[in-house]
Each structure stands twice: as C-alpha cells, then as structure tokens.
Coordinates of C-alpha atoms in Angstrom, one line a residue:
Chain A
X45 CA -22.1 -7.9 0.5
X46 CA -20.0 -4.7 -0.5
X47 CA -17.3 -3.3 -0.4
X48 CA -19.1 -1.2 2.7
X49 CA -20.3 -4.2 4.3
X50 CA -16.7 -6.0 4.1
X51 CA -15.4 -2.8 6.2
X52 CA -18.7 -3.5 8.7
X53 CA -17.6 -7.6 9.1
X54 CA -13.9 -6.5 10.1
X55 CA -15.0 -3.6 12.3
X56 CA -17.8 -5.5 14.3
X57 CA -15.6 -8.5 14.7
X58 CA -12.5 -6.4 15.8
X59 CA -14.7 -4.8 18.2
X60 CA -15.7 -7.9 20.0
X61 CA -12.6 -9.4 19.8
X62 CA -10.8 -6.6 21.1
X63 CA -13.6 -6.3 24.2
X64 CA -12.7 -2.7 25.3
X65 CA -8.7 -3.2 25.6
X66 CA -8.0 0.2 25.0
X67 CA -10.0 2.8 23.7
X68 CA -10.2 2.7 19.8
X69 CA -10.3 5.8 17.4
X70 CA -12.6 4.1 14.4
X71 CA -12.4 5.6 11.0
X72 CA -15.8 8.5 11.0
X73 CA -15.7 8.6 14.2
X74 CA -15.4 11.7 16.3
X75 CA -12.0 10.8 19.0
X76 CA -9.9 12.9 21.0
X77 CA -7.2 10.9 22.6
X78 CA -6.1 11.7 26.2
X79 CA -2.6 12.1 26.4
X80 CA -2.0 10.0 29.6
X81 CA -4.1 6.6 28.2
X82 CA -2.8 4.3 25.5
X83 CA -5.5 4.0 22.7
X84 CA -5.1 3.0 19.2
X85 CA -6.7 3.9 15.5
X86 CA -8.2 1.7 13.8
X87 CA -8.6 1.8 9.6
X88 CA -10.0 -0.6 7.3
X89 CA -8.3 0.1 3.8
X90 CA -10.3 -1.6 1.1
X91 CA -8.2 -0.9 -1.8
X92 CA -9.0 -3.5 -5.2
X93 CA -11.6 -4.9 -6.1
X94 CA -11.6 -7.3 -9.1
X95 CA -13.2 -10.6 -11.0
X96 CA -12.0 -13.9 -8.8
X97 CA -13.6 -16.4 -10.7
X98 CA -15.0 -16.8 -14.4
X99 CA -19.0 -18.7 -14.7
X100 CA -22.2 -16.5 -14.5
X101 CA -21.9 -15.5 -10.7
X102 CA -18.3 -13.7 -10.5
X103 CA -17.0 -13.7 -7.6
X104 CA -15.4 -10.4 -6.8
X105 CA -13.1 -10.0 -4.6
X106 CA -11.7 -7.2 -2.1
X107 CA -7.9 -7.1 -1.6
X108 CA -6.7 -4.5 1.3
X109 CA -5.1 -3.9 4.7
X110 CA -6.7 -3.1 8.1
X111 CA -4.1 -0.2 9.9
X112 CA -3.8 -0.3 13.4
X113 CA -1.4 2.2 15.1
X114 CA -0.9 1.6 18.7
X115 CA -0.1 4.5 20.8
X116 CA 1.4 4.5 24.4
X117 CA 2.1 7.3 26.1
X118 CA 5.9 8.8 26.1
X119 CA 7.8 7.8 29.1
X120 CA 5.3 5.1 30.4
X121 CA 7.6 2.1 28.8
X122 CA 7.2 0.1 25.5
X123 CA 6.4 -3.0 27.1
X124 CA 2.1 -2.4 26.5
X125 CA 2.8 -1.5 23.2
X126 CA 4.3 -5.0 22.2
X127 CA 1.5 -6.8 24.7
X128 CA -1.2 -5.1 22.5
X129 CA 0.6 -5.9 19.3
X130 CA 0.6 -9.7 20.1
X131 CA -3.0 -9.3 21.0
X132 CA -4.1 -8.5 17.6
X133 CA -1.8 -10.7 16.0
X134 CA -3.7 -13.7 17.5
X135 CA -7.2 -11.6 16.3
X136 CA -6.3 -11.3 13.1
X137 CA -3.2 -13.6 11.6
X138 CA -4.8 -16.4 9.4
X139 CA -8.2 -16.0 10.5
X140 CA -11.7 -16.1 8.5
X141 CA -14.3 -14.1 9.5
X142 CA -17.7 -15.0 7.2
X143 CA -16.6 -13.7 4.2
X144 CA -12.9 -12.4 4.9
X145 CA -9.6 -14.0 5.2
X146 CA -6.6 -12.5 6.6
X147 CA -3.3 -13.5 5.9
X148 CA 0.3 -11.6 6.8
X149 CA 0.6 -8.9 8.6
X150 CA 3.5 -6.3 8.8
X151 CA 4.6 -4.4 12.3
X152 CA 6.7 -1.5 12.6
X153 CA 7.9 0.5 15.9
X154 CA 7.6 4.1 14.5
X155 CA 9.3 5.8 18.1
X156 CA 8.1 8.3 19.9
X157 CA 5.8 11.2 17.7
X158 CA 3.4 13.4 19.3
X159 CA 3.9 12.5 22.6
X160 CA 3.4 8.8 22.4
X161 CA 5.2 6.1 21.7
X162 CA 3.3 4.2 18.2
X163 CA 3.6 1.5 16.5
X164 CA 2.1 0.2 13.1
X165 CA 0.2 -2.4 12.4
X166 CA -0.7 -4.0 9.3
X167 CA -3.2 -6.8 8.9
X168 CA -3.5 -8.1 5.0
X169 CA -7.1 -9.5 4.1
X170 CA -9.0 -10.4 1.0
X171 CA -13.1 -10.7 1.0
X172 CA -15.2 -12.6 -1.3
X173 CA -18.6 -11.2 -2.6
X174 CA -20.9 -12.7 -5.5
X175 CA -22.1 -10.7 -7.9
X176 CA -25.6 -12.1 -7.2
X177 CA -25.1 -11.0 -3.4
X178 CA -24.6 -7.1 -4.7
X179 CA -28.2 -7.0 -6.5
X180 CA -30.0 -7.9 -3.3
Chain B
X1367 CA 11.0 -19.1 -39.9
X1368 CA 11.9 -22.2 -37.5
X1369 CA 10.2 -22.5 -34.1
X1370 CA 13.1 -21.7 -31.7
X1371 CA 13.4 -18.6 -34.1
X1372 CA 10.1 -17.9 -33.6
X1373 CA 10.3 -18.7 -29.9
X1374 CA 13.4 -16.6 -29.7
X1375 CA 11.9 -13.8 -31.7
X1376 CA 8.7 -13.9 -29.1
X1377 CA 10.9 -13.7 -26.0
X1378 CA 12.8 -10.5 -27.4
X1379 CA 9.8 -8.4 -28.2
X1380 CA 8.3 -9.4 -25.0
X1381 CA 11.7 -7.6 -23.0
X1382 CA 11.2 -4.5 -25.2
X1383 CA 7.6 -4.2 -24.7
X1384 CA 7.8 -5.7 -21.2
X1385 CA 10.1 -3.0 -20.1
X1386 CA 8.2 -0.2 -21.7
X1387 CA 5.1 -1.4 -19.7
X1388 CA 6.6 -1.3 -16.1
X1389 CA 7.7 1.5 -16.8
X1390 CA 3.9 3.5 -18.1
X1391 CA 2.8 1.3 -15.0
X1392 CA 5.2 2.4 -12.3
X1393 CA 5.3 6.1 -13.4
X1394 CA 1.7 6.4 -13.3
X1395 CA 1.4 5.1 -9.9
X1396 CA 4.1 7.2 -8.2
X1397 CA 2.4 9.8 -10.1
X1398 CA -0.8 9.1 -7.6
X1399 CA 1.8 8.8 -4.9
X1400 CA 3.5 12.2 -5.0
X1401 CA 0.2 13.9 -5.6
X1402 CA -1.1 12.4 -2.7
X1403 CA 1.3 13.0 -0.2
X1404 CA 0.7 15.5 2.2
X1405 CA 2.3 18.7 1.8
X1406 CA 2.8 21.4 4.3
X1407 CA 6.2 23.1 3.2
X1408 CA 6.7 20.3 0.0
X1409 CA 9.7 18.3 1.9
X1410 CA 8.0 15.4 1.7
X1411 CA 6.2 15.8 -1.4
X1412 CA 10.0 16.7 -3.5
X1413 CA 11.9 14.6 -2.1
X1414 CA 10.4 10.8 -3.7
X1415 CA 13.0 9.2 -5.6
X1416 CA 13.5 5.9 -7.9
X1417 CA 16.4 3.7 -8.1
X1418 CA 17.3 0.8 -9.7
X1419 CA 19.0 -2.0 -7.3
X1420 CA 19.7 -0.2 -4.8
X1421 CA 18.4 -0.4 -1.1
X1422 CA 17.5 3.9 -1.5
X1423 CA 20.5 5.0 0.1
X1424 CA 19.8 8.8 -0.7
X1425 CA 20.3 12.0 1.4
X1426 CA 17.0 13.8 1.4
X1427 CA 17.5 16.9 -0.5
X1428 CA 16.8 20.0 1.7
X1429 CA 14.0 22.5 1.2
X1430 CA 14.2 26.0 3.1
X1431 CA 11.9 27.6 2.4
X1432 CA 8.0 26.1 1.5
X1433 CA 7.6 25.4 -2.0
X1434 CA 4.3 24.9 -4.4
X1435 CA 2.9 22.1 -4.5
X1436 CA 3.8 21.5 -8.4
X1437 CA 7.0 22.6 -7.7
X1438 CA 7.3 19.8 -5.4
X1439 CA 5.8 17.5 -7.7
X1440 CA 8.0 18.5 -9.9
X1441 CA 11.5 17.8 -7.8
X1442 CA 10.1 14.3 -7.6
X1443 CA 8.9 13.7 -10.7
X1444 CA 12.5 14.4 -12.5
X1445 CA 14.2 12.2 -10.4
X1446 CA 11.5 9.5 -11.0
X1447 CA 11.7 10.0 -14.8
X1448 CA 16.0 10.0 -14.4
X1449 CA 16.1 6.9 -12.6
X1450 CA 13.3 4.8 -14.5
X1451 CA 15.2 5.6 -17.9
X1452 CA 17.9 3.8 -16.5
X1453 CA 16.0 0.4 -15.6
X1454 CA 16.0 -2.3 -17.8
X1455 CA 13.8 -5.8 -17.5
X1456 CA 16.7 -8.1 -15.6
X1457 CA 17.0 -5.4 -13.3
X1458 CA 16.7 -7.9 -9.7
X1459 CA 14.4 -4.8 -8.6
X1460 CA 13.1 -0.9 -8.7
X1461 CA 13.5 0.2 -5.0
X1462 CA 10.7 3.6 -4.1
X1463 CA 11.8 5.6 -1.2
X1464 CA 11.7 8.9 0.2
X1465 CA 13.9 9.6 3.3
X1466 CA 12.8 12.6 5.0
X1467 CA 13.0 12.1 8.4
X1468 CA 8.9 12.2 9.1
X1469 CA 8.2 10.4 5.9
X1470 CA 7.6 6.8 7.8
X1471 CA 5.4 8.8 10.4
X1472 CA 3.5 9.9 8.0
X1473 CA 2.6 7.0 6.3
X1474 CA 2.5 4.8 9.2
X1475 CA 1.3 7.0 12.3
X1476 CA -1.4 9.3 13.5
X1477 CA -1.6 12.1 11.0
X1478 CA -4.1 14.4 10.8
X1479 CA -3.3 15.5 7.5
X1480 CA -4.9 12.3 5.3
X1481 CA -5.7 8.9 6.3
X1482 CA -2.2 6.9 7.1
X1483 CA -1.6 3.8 5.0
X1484 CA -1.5 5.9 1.2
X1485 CA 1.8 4.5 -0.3
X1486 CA 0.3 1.4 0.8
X1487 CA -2.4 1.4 -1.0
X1488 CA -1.0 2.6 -4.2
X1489 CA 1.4 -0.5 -4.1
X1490 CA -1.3 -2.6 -4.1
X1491 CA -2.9 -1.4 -6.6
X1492 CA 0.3 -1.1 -9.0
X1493 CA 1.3 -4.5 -8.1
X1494 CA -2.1 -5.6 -9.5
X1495 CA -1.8 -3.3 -12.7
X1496 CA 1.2 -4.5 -13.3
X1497 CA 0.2 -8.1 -13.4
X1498 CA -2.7 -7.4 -15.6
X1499 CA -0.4 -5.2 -17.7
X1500 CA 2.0 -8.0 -18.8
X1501 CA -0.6 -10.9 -19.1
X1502 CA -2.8 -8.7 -21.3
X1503 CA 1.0 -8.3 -23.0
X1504 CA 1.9 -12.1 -23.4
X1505 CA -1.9 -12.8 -24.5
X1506 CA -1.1 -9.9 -27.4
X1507 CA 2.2 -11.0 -28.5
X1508 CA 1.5 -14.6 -28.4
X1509 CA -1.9 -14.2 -30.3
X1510 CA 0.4 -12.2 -33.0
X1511 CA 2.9 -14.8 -33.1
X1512 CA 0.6 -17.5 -33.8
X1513 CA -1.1 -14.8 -36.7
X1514 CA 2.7 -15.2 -38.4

C-alpha cells in the first residue's frame, strides 16, 4: 500500500457507495459538467505522511481530507444539495474502509458561483501502511 | 541551583524559544500559502493577513489595477511579518484570514485555476510541524537541563 493506493481504496469505495447518484468529476479525469444536472467533484487530498509506530515494521501513516463540492443548478432549489450532503455523510463519517479510517468532516454552503448553487464538503481520514507492505 | 529554580529556569527558556519556533513555523507555512494562491489580478494573493486574537475582522484592501505576483506576495507578507511580531506564547490564538469576497470560493468551490482544498492542506501540514517543532524543543531543553 501507498500513498497512490490509499487514494485508489477511497475512490473505488466512494464509487460504489455512491452507485451513480449524480455524475462525479474524479480527480485526472476528463468532465464537462452540464449546466442543467447536479454533479459533484470529487478530490482525495493525501497531504502527510509520517512514522506511526516505533519496532522494525513502521507503520506509516497518511493523514488528509477527501473534497467533495456539490453542485446544484441555480434556481432549481437547495433542497438536493443538503439530500446529497447527508448521503455522504452516512458514506463517510466514522467509517473504515480496509486500511482507512475517517473521522470528522466539515460542510460549508458556499452560495451560488458559476451558475450553480455548491457546497463543500470535507471528509478527514487517516490510512495505515507498513513499511514491509511498500517493498512488495 | 535548587530544583524549582531549575524547573522555573526550564519553563522560561522554553516561552522564549517556544515563541520563536511558532513563529519560523507559521511564517514558513503561510509563506507556501500566499505563493500558492491563485493569482489573476493579485487580490487574493495581497490581501492574506495575520492577527493575534482576533476573529480577522479586516477590510480587504483594494487592488485596481493587476499587480505582480511578488508584488502581491509582498502586500501579504508585511502584514504577516507586522502582525506575528506582535504575538507572544499566551496569546489564546493566531487567527489566518483573507477576506476578499471570492477567497472562500476559491478554496472551497470549483476552480479551474488549482485544485480546491490548498489552505487546507497547508494547515495540516503546519499543525504537524508545529508539533514536531516543540517536542524536538522540550526533548532539547530538557536534555540540557539535565547536562547542568
């Protein structure tokens, strides 16, 4: 496991969970949003990675925050917007995925920017990899 | 010298050289921060600001006409220097804010500029520096107290 694959656990698993709710603009991924859908971006920020554990297999481990931005088209209502933020609130808040746990999140409603309404979504996680795991 | 002197002696260095760590650590961060904003006309990019204590109730200041980019830096940078000379360990907290308008878009929303989520990150990251900065601190100061 590596940093890379920690971003692969989180994407795969938000993709099943979130079965095709909305179309999702992943990170490397060509997207060109239609104005007149809701549709969200989805970015997996792995930011520190450090010693977790002393002994002759460290454990290191990968603090950062996955970014969702939810976007609902202007004048269609808010009401989707706060629907879709409870729905990944029950993916991610205090779950483990197999080597990923996510804690707290943080939600903000941003308003209306570029033609659709978007709020933020932030999903705090930590993943654990042994240093045994990265030689393989 | 006495233990509680010695105790008391340990505790006063450790606020000088405390306070002179935050603030190497916190400049150098917002450092990262202001030269990774995105800049367009240098707005957003001049108008971070520091404060001591305060919730960063600031008007933005207003740029007219685009500015360079270390220009911009610059603006920031000053006000960042001026307002972490005046913090002092005790201080309840340092408050980081810029409040252009767009600035919580930016960071937050769809840009197309840079990946959202930057000022984020870099609070991660100094919140860990910061931690390692002072335990690598009490480890030296304690190892040379016990050398006395």
């Amino acid at each position: 496991m590596s940093t890379t694959s920690i971003r692969e656990e989180i994407v795969n698993y938000f993709d099943t969970q979130w079965a095709n709710a909305t179309p999702v603009a992943y990170e490397n991924r060509p997207y060109a949003p239609n104005t007149r859908a809701t549709w969200i971006r989805f970015l997996v920020n792995d930011v520190f990675t450090e010693p977790a554990t002393l002994g002759s297999d460290l454990c290191m481990r990968t603090t950062g925050f996955v970014h969702v931005v939810i976007n609902v088209p202007e004048s269609s209502g808010t009401k989707m917007g706060r629907v879709l933020a409870d729905k990944l609130i029950k993916i991610f808040v205090a779950r483990q995925i197999t080597t990923v746990t996510f804690n707290n999140y943080e939600k903000k409603e941003l308003g209306v920017w570029d033609d659709f309404y978007q709020i933020s979504m932030k999903f705090h996680f930590w993943g654990d990899t042994l240093v045994s795991q990265l030689r393989v | 010298m006495a233990f509680s002197d010695q105790m008391n002696k340990l505790a006063e260095d450790f606020v000088i050289e405390a306070e002179k760590v935050i603030k190497e650590v916190v400049f150098r961060n917002m450092e990262e921060i202001v030269d990774g904003t995105p800049k367009d006309t240098g707005n957003l990019m001049a108008n971070w600001d520091l404060a001591k204590d305060t919730t960063g109730e600031r008007d933005p200041i207003s740029i007219k006409s685009p500015i360079e980019r270390g220009v911009a830096k610059t603006k920031s940078m000053n006000r960042i220097t001026k307002g972490l000379s005046e913090y002092k360990v005790g201080d309840e907290q340092i408050t980081i804010f810029n409040n252009v308008r767009y600035a919580e878009y930016v960071e937050e929303g769809n840009n197309n500029q840079r990946n959202s989520g930057w000022v984020s990150r870099q609070a991660i990251v100094m919140e860990k520096e910061l931690v390692r900065a002072l335990n690598k601190l009490v480890n030296k100061l304690y190892a040379f107290s016990r050398r006395r």
